[in-house]
mmCIF file of C-alpha atoms in Angstrom:
data_model
loop_
_atom_site.group_PDB
_atom_site.id
_atom_site.type_symbol
_atom_site.label_atom_id
_atom_site.label_comp_id
_atom_site.label_asym_id
_atom_site.label_seq_id
_atom_site.Cartn_x
_atom_site.Cartn_y
_atom_site.Cartn_z
ATOM 1 C CA MET A 68 27.017 -36.072 3.965
ATOM 2 C CA LEU A 69 27.242 -33.411 6.564
ATOM 3 C CA LEU A 70 27.840 -29.906 4.832
ATOM 4 C CA GLY A 71 28.384 -26.430 6.392
ATOM 5 C CA ALA A 72 26.838 -23.314 4.905
ATOM 6 C CA LEU A 73 28.242 -19.869 5.847
ATOM 7 C CA GLU A 74 25.999 -16.769 5.022
ATOM 8 C CA ALA A 75 28.410 -13.962 5.491
ATOM 9 C CA GLY A 76 26.416 -10.785 5.680
ATOM 10 C CA GLY A 77 27.450 -7.293 6.350
ATOM 11 C CA THR A 78 25.151 -7.041 9.638
ATOM 12 C CA LYS A 79 25.163 -10.565 10.612
ATOM 13 C CA MET A 80 26.972 -14.100 10.113
ATOM 14 C CA VAL A 81 24.680 -17.040 9.760
ATOM 15 C CA CYS A 82 26.551 -20.406 10.162
ATOM 16 C CA SER A 83 24.455 -23.607 9.205
ATOM 17 C CA THR A 84 24.939 -27.279 8.768
ATOM 18 C CA GLY A 85 22.750 -29.435 6.356
ATOM 19 C CA ASP A 86 22.854 -31.637 3.084
ATOM 20 C CA GLU A 87 22.718 -31.397 -0.451
ATOM 21 C CA THR A 88 19.050 -31.792 -0.745
ATOM 22 C CA GLY A 89 18.664 -28.264 1.137
ATOM 23 C CA ARG A 90 17.734 -29.857 4.403
ATOM 24 C CA ILE A 91 18.846 -27.588 7.355
ATOM 25 C CA TYR A 92 20.121 -29.390 10.551
ATOM 26 C CA ALA A 93 21.470 -26.559 12.701
ATOM 27 C CA ARG A 94 21.725 -22.577 12.554
ATOM 28 C CA GLN A 95 23.752 -20.149 14.627
ATOM 29 C CA SER A 96 23.979 -16.518 13.966
ATOM 30 C CA PHE A 97 25.809 -13.776 15.254
ATOM 31 C CA PRO A 98 26.684 -9.992 14.289
ATOM 32 C CA THR A 99 29.351 -9.166 12.008
ATOM 33 C CA THR A 100 31.805 -7.015 13.998
ATOM 34 C CA THR A 101 35.706 -7.139 13.343
ATOM 35 C CA PRO A 102 37.296 -10.087 11.537
ATOM 36 C CA ALA A 103 39.456 -10.502 14.847
ATOM 37 C CA GLU A 104 36.159 -11.032 16.647
ATOM 38 C CA THR A 105 34.090 -12.756 14.120
ATOM 39 C CA MET A 106 36.404 -15.394 12.471
ATOM 40 C CA PRO A 107 36.892 -17.454 15.680
ATOM 41 C CA ARG A 108 33.154 -17.844 16.218
ATOM 42 C CA ILE A 109 32.792 -18.930 12.524
ATOM 43 C CA LEU A 110 35.500 -21.563 12.938
ATOM 44 C CA ASP A 111 34.377 -22.707 16.495
ATOM 45 C CA PHE A 112 30.894 -23.642 14.978
ATOM 46 C CA PHE A 113 32.005 -25.687 11.929
ATOM 47 C CA ARG A 114 34.825 -27.460 13.750
ATOM 48 C CA GLY A 115 32.132 -28.492 16.692
ATOM 49 C CA ALA A 116 30.006 -29.552 13.646
ATOM 50 C CA GLN A 117 32.627 -31.779 12.040
ATOM 51 C CA ILE A 118 31.592 -30.580 8.402
ATOM 52 C CA GLU A 119 32.728 -32.535 5.372
ATOM 53 C CA ALA A 120 32.467 -29.367 2.955
ATOM 54 C CA LEU A 121 31.886 -25.773 3.234
ATOM 55 C CA GLY A 122 29.991 -23.362 0.879
ATOM 56 C CA ILE A 123 30.240 -19.667 1.360
ATOM 57 C CA GLY A 124 27.982 -16.781 0.081
ATOM 58 C CA SER A 125 29.839 -13.721 1.215
ATOM 59 C CA PHE A 126 28.990 -9.768 1.130
ATOM 60 C CA GLY A 127 31.512 -8.133 -1.191
ATOM 61 C CA PRO A 128 32.960 -7.140 -3.457
ATOM 62 C CA LEU A 129 34.778 -10.228 -3.821
ATOM 63 C CA ASP A 130 37.976 -11.490 -5.738
ATOM 64 C CA LEU A 131 36.598 -14.649 -7.549
ATOM 65 C CA LYS A 132 39.521 -15.109 -9.807
ATOM 66 C CA GLU A 133 41.358 -18.203 -9.050
ATOM 67 C CA SER A 134 44.329 -16.892 -10.919
ATOM 68 C CA SER A 135 44.637 -13.614 -8.323
ATOM 69 C CA PRO A 136 46.772 -13.377 -5.638
ATOM 70 C CA ALA A 137 44.032 -12.125 -3.619
ATOM 71 C CA PHE A 138 41.394 -14.643 -4.531
ATOM 72 C CA GLY A 139 38.932 -15.155 -1.983
ATOM 73 C CA SER A 140 39.378 -11.858 -0.526
ATOM 74 C CA ILE A 141 36.608 -9.491 0.214
ATOM 75 C CA THR A 142 37.844 -6.107 -1.410
ATOM 76 C CA SER A 143 36.334 -2.684 -1.717
ATOM 77 C CA THR A 144 33.573 -3.299 1.067
ATOM 78 C CA PRO A 145 32.206 -0.066 2.745
ATOM 79 C CA LYS A 146 32.792 -2.086 6.067
ATOM 80 C CA GLU A 147 36.252 -0.748 6.635
ATOM 81 C CA ALA A 148 37.032 -3.723 9.111
ATOM 82 C CA TRP A 149 36.845 -6.081 6.163
ATOM 83 C CA ARG A 150 38.187 -4.475 3.276
ATOM 84 C CA PHE A 151 40.659 -6.774 1.600
ATOM 85 C CA PHE A 152 40.130 -9.264 4.446
ATOM 86 C CA ALA A 153 41.258 -12.842 2.778
ATOM 87 C CA LEU A 154 37.994 -14.668 3.892
ATOM 88 C CA LEU A 155 38.550 -17.699 2.032
ATOM 89 C CA PRO A 156 42.160 -18.094 2.999
ATOM 90 C CA SER A 157 41.490 -17.494 6.619
ATOM 91 C CA LEU A 158 38.669 -20.351 6.383
ATOM 92 C CA ARG A 159 40.921 -22.698 4.834
ATOM 93 C CA ALA A 160 43.520 -22.054 7.118
ATOM 94 C CA GLY A 161 40.963 -22.717 10.114
ATOM 95 C CA LEU A 162 39.159 -25.581 8.445
ATOM 96 C CA CYS A 163 40.915 -28.343 6.268
ATOM 97 C CA VAL A 164 37.741 -29.460 4.300
ATOM 98 C CA PRO A 165 37.080 -28.437 0.510
ATOM 99 C CA MET A 166 35.230 -25.121 0.062
ATOM 100 C CA ARG A 167 33.621 -22.848 -2.589
ATOM 101 C CA LEU A 168 33.031 -19.081 -2.195
ATOM 102 C CA ASP A 169 30.492 -17.094 -4.151
ATOM 103 C CA THR A 170 28.443 -13.746 -3.705
ATOM 104 C CA ASP A 171 25.729 -14.049 -1.122
ATOM 105 C CA VAL A 172 23.102 -13.016 -4.111
ATOM 106 C CA ASN A 173 24.762 -15.661 -6.286
ATOM 107 C CA ALA A 174 24.358 -18.106 -3.525
ATOM 108 C CA ALA A 175 20.614 -17.268 -3.285
ATOM 109 C CA ALA A 176 20.334 -17.427 -7.045
ATOM 110 C CA LEU A 177 21.638 -20.982 -6.964
ATOM 111 C CA GLY A 178 19.261 -22.034 -4.088
ATOM 112 C CA GLU A 179 16.305 -20.430 -6.044
ATOM 113 C CA TYR A 180 17.397 -21.702 -9.396
ATOM 114 C CA THR A 181 17.932 -25.340 -8.110
ATOM 115 C CA LEU A 182 15.225 -25.803 -5.337
ATOM 116 C CA GLY A 183 13.132 -22.798 -5.170
ATOM 117 C CA ALA A 184 11.058 -20.383 -7.400
ATOM 118 C CA ALA A 185 13.293 -20.924 -10.638
ATOM 119 C CA ALA A 186 13.600 -24.632 -10.404
ATOM 120 C CA GLY A 187 13.424 -26.147 -13.977
ATOM 121 C CA LEU A 188 14.319 -23.140 -15.467
ATOM 122 C CA SER A 189 17.806 -22.226 -17.278
ATOM 123 C CA SER A 190 18.038 -18.540 -15.916
ATOM 124 C CA CYS A 191 16.971 -16.545 -13.430
ATOM 125 C CA LEU A 192 17.860 -13.424 -11.652
ATOM 126 C CA TYR A 193 17.798 -13.073 -7.674
ATOM 127 C CA VAL A 194 17.711 -9.599 -6.150
ATOM 128 C CA THR A 195 18.077 -8.957 -2.723
ATOM 129 C CA VAL A 196 16.657 -5.538 -1.416
ATOM 130 C CA GLY A 197 17.565 -4.846 1.977
ATOM 131 C CA THR A 198 20.637 -3.094 3.924
ATOM 132 C CA GLY A 199 22.178 -3.131 0.342
ATOM 133 C CA VAL A 200 21.062 -4.313 -3.060
ATOM 134 C CA GLY A 201 22.937 -7.267 -4.871
ATOM 135 C CA GLY A 202 21.974 -9.388 -7.814
ATOM 136 C CA GLY A 203 22.909 -12.898 -8.391
ATOM 137 C CA LEU A 204 22.590 -14.263 -11.950
ATOM 138 C CA VAL A 205 22.049 -17.845 -13.278
ATOM 139 C CA ALA A 206 22.455 -17.877 -17.176
ATOM 140 C CA GLU A 207 22.416 -20.927 -19.427
ATOM 141 C CA ASN A 208 22.477 -23.219 -16.313
ATOM 142 C CA GLN A 209 25.917 -21.399 -15.206
ATOM 143 C CA LEU A 210 26.320 -18.741 -12.216
ATOM 144 C CA VAL A 211 27.452 -15.410 -13.696
ATOM 145 C CA HIS A 212 30.928 -13.974 -12.615
ATOM 146 C CA GLY A 213 32.293 -12.189 -15.611
ATOM 147 C CA LEU A 214 35.156 -9.651 -15.134
ATOM 148 C CA VAL A 215 34.831 -9.565 -11.352
ATOM 149 C CA HIS A 216 31.090 -10.294 -10.495
ATOM 150 C CA PRO A 217 27.609 -8.511 -11.215
ATOM 151 C CA GLU A 218 27.242 -5.546 -9.044
ATOM 152 C CA PHE A 219 23.656 -5.231 -9.602
ATOM 153 C CA GLY A 220 22.909 -2.449 -6.975
ATOM 154 C CA HIS A 221 25.046 0.200 -8.646
ATOM 155 C CA PHE A 222 23.713 0.894 -12.056
ATOM 156 C CA TYR A 223 21.634 4.264 -12.440
ATOM 157 C CA LEU A 224 18.079 4.933 -12.559
ATOM 158 C CA LYS A 225 16.216 7.918 -13.654
ATOM 159 C CA PRO A 226 15.316 9.982 -10.820
ATOM 160 C CA HIS A 227 11.233 10.419 -10.141
ATOM 161 C CA PRO A 228 9.900 13.796 -10.116
ATOM 162 C CA ASP A 229 8.413 13.613 -6.724
ATOM 163 C CA ASP A 230 11.319 12.071 -5.036
ATOM 164 C CA PRO A 231 12.866 14.404 -2.145
ATOM 165 C CA ALA A 232 15.913 13.004 -2.484
ATOM 166 C CA PRO A 233 16.417 12.053 -6.089
ATOM 167 C CA ARG A 234 20.430 11.689 -5.740
ATOM 168 C CA GLY A 235 20.072 8.959 -3.322
ATOM 169 C CA PHE A 236 22.483 7.873 -0.463
ATOM 170 C CA CYS A 237 25.013 5.671 -1.913
ATOM 171 C CA PRO A 238 28.428 6.933 -0.902
ATOM 172 C CA TYR A 239 29.946 5.831 -4.232
ATOM 173 C CA HIS A 240 27.129 6.780 -6.685
ATOM 174 C CA GLU A 241 24.461 9.319 -7.108
ATOM 175 C CA GLY A 242 21.276 7.982 -8.138
ATOM 176 C CA CYS A 243 22.176 4.383 -8.471
ATOM 177 C CA VAL A 244 19.567 1.339 -7.379
ATOM 178 C CA GLU A 245 21.161 0.938 -3.947
ATOM 179 C CA GLY A 246 21.119 4.391 -2.993
ATOM 180 C CA LEU A 247 17.585 4.755 -3.944
ATOM 181 C CA VAL A 248 15.696 1.569 -2.808
ATOM 182 C CA SER A 249 17.663 0.033 -0.162
ATOM 183 C CA GLY A 250 16.202 -0.166 3.629
ATOM 184 C CA PRO A 251 18.536 2.638 4.746
ATOM 185 C CA SER A 252 17.759 4.701 1.794
ATOM 186 C CA ILE A 253 14.046 4.708 2.642
ATOM 187 C CA GLU A 254 14.841 5.349 6.068
ATOM 188 C CA LYS A 255 17.074 8.549 5.366
ATOM 189 C CA ARG A 256 14.433 9.793 2.684
ATOM 190 C CA TRP A 257 11.412 9.432 5.120
ATOM 191 C CA GLY A 258 12.705 9.455 8.683
ATOM 192 C CA ALA A 259 11.614 6.010 9.620
ATOM 193 C CA LYS A 260 12.409 2.467 8.769
ATOM 194 C CA ALA A 261 10.419 0.595 5.937
ATOM 195 C CA ARG A 262 8.664 -1.645 8.187
ATOM 196 C CA LEU A 263 7.196 1.178 9.944
ATOM 197 C CA LEU A 264 5.813 2.960 7.198
ATOM 198 C CA PRO A 265 1.856 2.091 6.361
ATOM 199 C CA GLU A 266 1.054 0.566 2.967
ATOM 200 C CA ASN A 267 -0.352 4.096 1.837
ATOM 201 C CA HIS A 268 2.707 6.144 2.345
ATOM 202 C CA PRO A 269 4.028 7.857 -0.459
ATOM 203 C CA ALA A 270 7.498 5.966 0.213
ATOM 204 C CA TRP A 271 5.986 3.019 -1.657
ATOM 205 C CA ALA A 272 4.782 4.262 -4.869
ATOM 206 C CA LEU A 273 8.324 5.735 -5.309
ATOM 207 C CA GLU A 274 9.976 2.503 -4.585
ATOM 208 C CA ALA A 275 7.640 0.474 -6.824
ATOM 209 C CA HIS A 276 8.757 2.951 -9.483
ATOM 210 C CA TYR A 277 12.434 2.366 -9.036
ATOM 211 C CA LEU A 278 12.232 -1.416 -8.418
ATOM 212 C CA ALA A 279 10.373 -1.533 -11.886
ATOM 213 C CA GLN A 280 12.916 0.493 -13.591
ATOM 214 C CA MET A 281 15.534 -2.029 -12.275
ATOM 215 C CA CYS A 282 13.624 -4.920 -13.287
ATOM 216 C CA MET A 283 12.821 -3.482 -16.785
ATOM 217 C CA ALA A 284 16.608 -2.958 -17.306
ATOM 218 C CA ALA A 285 17.248 -6.479 -16.084
ATOM 219 C CA ILE A 286 14.462 -7.790 -18.854
ATOM 220 C CA LEU A 287 15.952 -5.854 -21.698
ATOM 221 C CA VAL A 288 19.973 -6.392 -20.876
ATOM 222 C CA LEU A 289 19.688 -10.038 -19.143
ATOM 223 C CA SER A 290 16.559 -11.367 -20.428
ATOM 224 C CA PRO A 291 16.083 -13.778 -17.363
ATOM 225 C CA GLU A 292 13.241 -16.371 -17.217
ATOM 226 C CA LYS A 293 12.163 -15.467 -13.799
ATOM 227 C CA ILE A 294 13.024 -12.356 -11.526
ATOM 228 C CA ILE A 295 13.058 -13.152 -7.663
ATOM 229 C CA LEU A 296 13.141 -10.289 -5.281
ATOM 230 C CA GLY A 297 14.190 -10.940 -1.851
ATOM 231 C CA GLY A 298 15.528 -9.297 1.089
ATOM 232 C CA GLY A 299 13.849 -6.989 4.031
ATOM 233 C CA VAL A 300 12.272 -4.573 1.942
ATOM 234 C CA MET A 301 10.502 -7.177 -0.200
ATOM 235 C CA ARG A 302 8.771 -8.501 2.957
ATOM 236 C CA GLN A 303 6.444 -5.643 2.264
ATOM 237 C CA LYS A 304 4.437 -7.919 0.024
ATOM 238 C CA HIS A 305 1.941 -5.170 -1.457
ATOM 239 C CA LEU A 306 4.892 -3.764 -3.193
ATOM 240 C CA PHE A 307 4.844 -6.731 -5.792
ATOM 241 C CA PRO A 308 1.612 -5.621 -7.734
ATOM 242 C CA PRO A 309 2.697 -1.999 -8.365
ATOM 243 C CA VAL A 310 6.094 -3.230 -9.448
ATOM 244 C CA ARG A 311 4.647 -5.693 -11.862
ATOM 245 C CA GLU A 312 2.186 -3.266 -13.350
ATOM 246 C CA ASN A 313 5.032 -0.550 -13.449
ATOM 247 C CA VAL A 314 7.256 -3.014 -15.469
ATOM 248 C CA ARG A 315 4.462 -3.587 -17.813
ATOM 249 C CA ASP A 316 3.617 0.089 -18.411
ATOM 250 C CA MET A 317 7.622 1.074 -18.778
ATOM 251 C CA LEU A 318 8.164 -1.795 -21.379
ATOM 252 C CA GLY A 319 5.037 -0.456 -23.313
ATOM 253 C CA GLY A 320 4.616 -4.241 -24.949
ATOM 254 C CA TYR A 321 7.997 -3.931 -26.689
ATOM 255 C CA VAL A 322 8.964 -7.205 -25.058
ATOM 256 C CA ARG A 323 6.464 -9.535 -26.803
ATOM 257 C CA HIS A 324 6.476 -12.432 -24.348
ATOM 258 C CA PRO A 325 3.274 -14.152 -22.343
ATOM 259 C CA ALA A 326 5.533 -13.825 -18.830
ATOM 260 C CA ILE A 327 5.445 -9.924 -19.662
ATOM 261 C CA LEU A 328 2.308 -9.340 -21.369
ATOM 262 C CA GLU A 329 0.050 -11.600 -19.404
ATOM 263 C CA ASP A 330 1.860 -13.610 -16.474
ATOM 264 C CA THR A 331 3.834 -10.939 -14.582
ATOM 265 C CA ASP A 332 2.390 -12.483 -11.359
ATOM 266 C CA THR A 333 4.413 -15.704 -12.123
ATOM 267 C CA PHE A 334 7.258 -13.803 -13.430
ATOM 268 C CA ILE A 335 8.536 -11.210 -10.973
ATOM 269 C CA VAL A 336 7.993 -13.314 -7.637
ATOM 270 C CA PRO A 337 9.120 -13.621 -3.836
ATOM 271 C CA PRO A 338 11.827 -16.046 -3.050
ATOM 272 C CA GLY A 339 10.296 -19.739 -3.300
ATOM 273 C CA LEU A 340 12.852 -20.745 -0.245
ATOM 274 C CA GLY A 341 11.566 -17.715 1.710
ATOM 275 C CA GLU A 342 14.325 -16.962 3.808
ATOM 276 C CA ASN A 343 16.356 -19.760 3.314
ATOM 277 C CA SER A 344 17.400 -19.050 -0.348
ATOM 278 C CA GLY A 345 20.854 -18.219 0.801
ATOM 279 C CA VAL A 346 21.698 -20.923 3.353
ATOM 280 C CA THR A 347 20.144 -23.290 0.484
ATOM 281 C CA GLY A 348 22.662 -21.938 -2.143
ATOM 282 C CA ALA A 349 25.749 -22.133 0.173
ATOM 283 C CA LEU A 350 24.792 -25.829 0.893
ATOM 284 C CA LEU A 351 24.595 -26.650 -2.642
ATOM 285 C CA LEU A 352 28.217 -24.768 -3.146
ATOM 286 C CA ALA A 353 29.546 -26.892 -0.402
ATOM 287 C CA ALA A 354 27.893 -29.896 -2.321
ATOM 288 C CA ARG A 355 30.039 -28.866 -5.349
ATOM 289 C CA ALA A 356 33.221 -28.339 -3.117
ATOM 290 C CA ALA A 357 32.813 -32.019 -1.814
ATOM 291 C CA ARG A 358 32.495 -33.246 -5.402
ATOM 292 C CA GLU A 359 35.565 -31.675 -6.549
ATOM 293 C CA ASN A 360 37.379 -32.415 -3.353
ATOM 294 C CA THR A 361 39.402 -29.331 -3.545
ATOM 295 C CA PRO A 362 42.307 -29.480 -1.416
ATOM 296 C CA CYS A 363 42.642 -27.172 1.698
#
């Protein structure tokens, strides 16, 4: 079965074809500009591929309530051109195939839970730390949506005393995860992109401290069996050891489980699928849509 996968990102759109095993056949990406410019390119790619179903992992926030009049729309995104854009209805109008939509991070969590670092477990948290910060959660073998869907990048962190910008840089909230640890926040705080900062730069101690707070909150509130940290910032592999060490220190022995006390190296991990977590998850969403055979 030929499936389509759309990774709808705030910076770029990635269109792929593949199958339910996660095998990727073809991929094309282009910048996310305006819906008027971007949507025809998406539709042209998938029409040409003659896919049988489509899975979409999109930036948000999204309206994922099927009973809502705005179901399938992007809602209060900072990207003004895409605010309240009817993404799923537009795709359905242009491609008459079964489709499923979820957040980009839920798609990545699904990919990692099924075929990646969390395969064989019943829960995992996938957090992307890049242009923004978002988290996708699988709990008891189900993707979590709830009232809207988790907005993991926007809970508050305790400011570090050495942070030159403790209020962070989120336009919505002072001192939230995204405003303190995202790639743009690092650049605004230190005047250089994260990838250009040496490993001994003070930025990384600060980053590890905040990421550890984030992981600690996830452990205490969500109790996932695996925490997977992906995204552009987490390509800095030297971040993982201090994050794990800080998590152990912050928890202070309260959570009495070997994953925390002894095996943090296998509990807080990079994506097992590398850069393909999102596309794999979107292909799995497409496979679900094909099985449900939802009418277009």
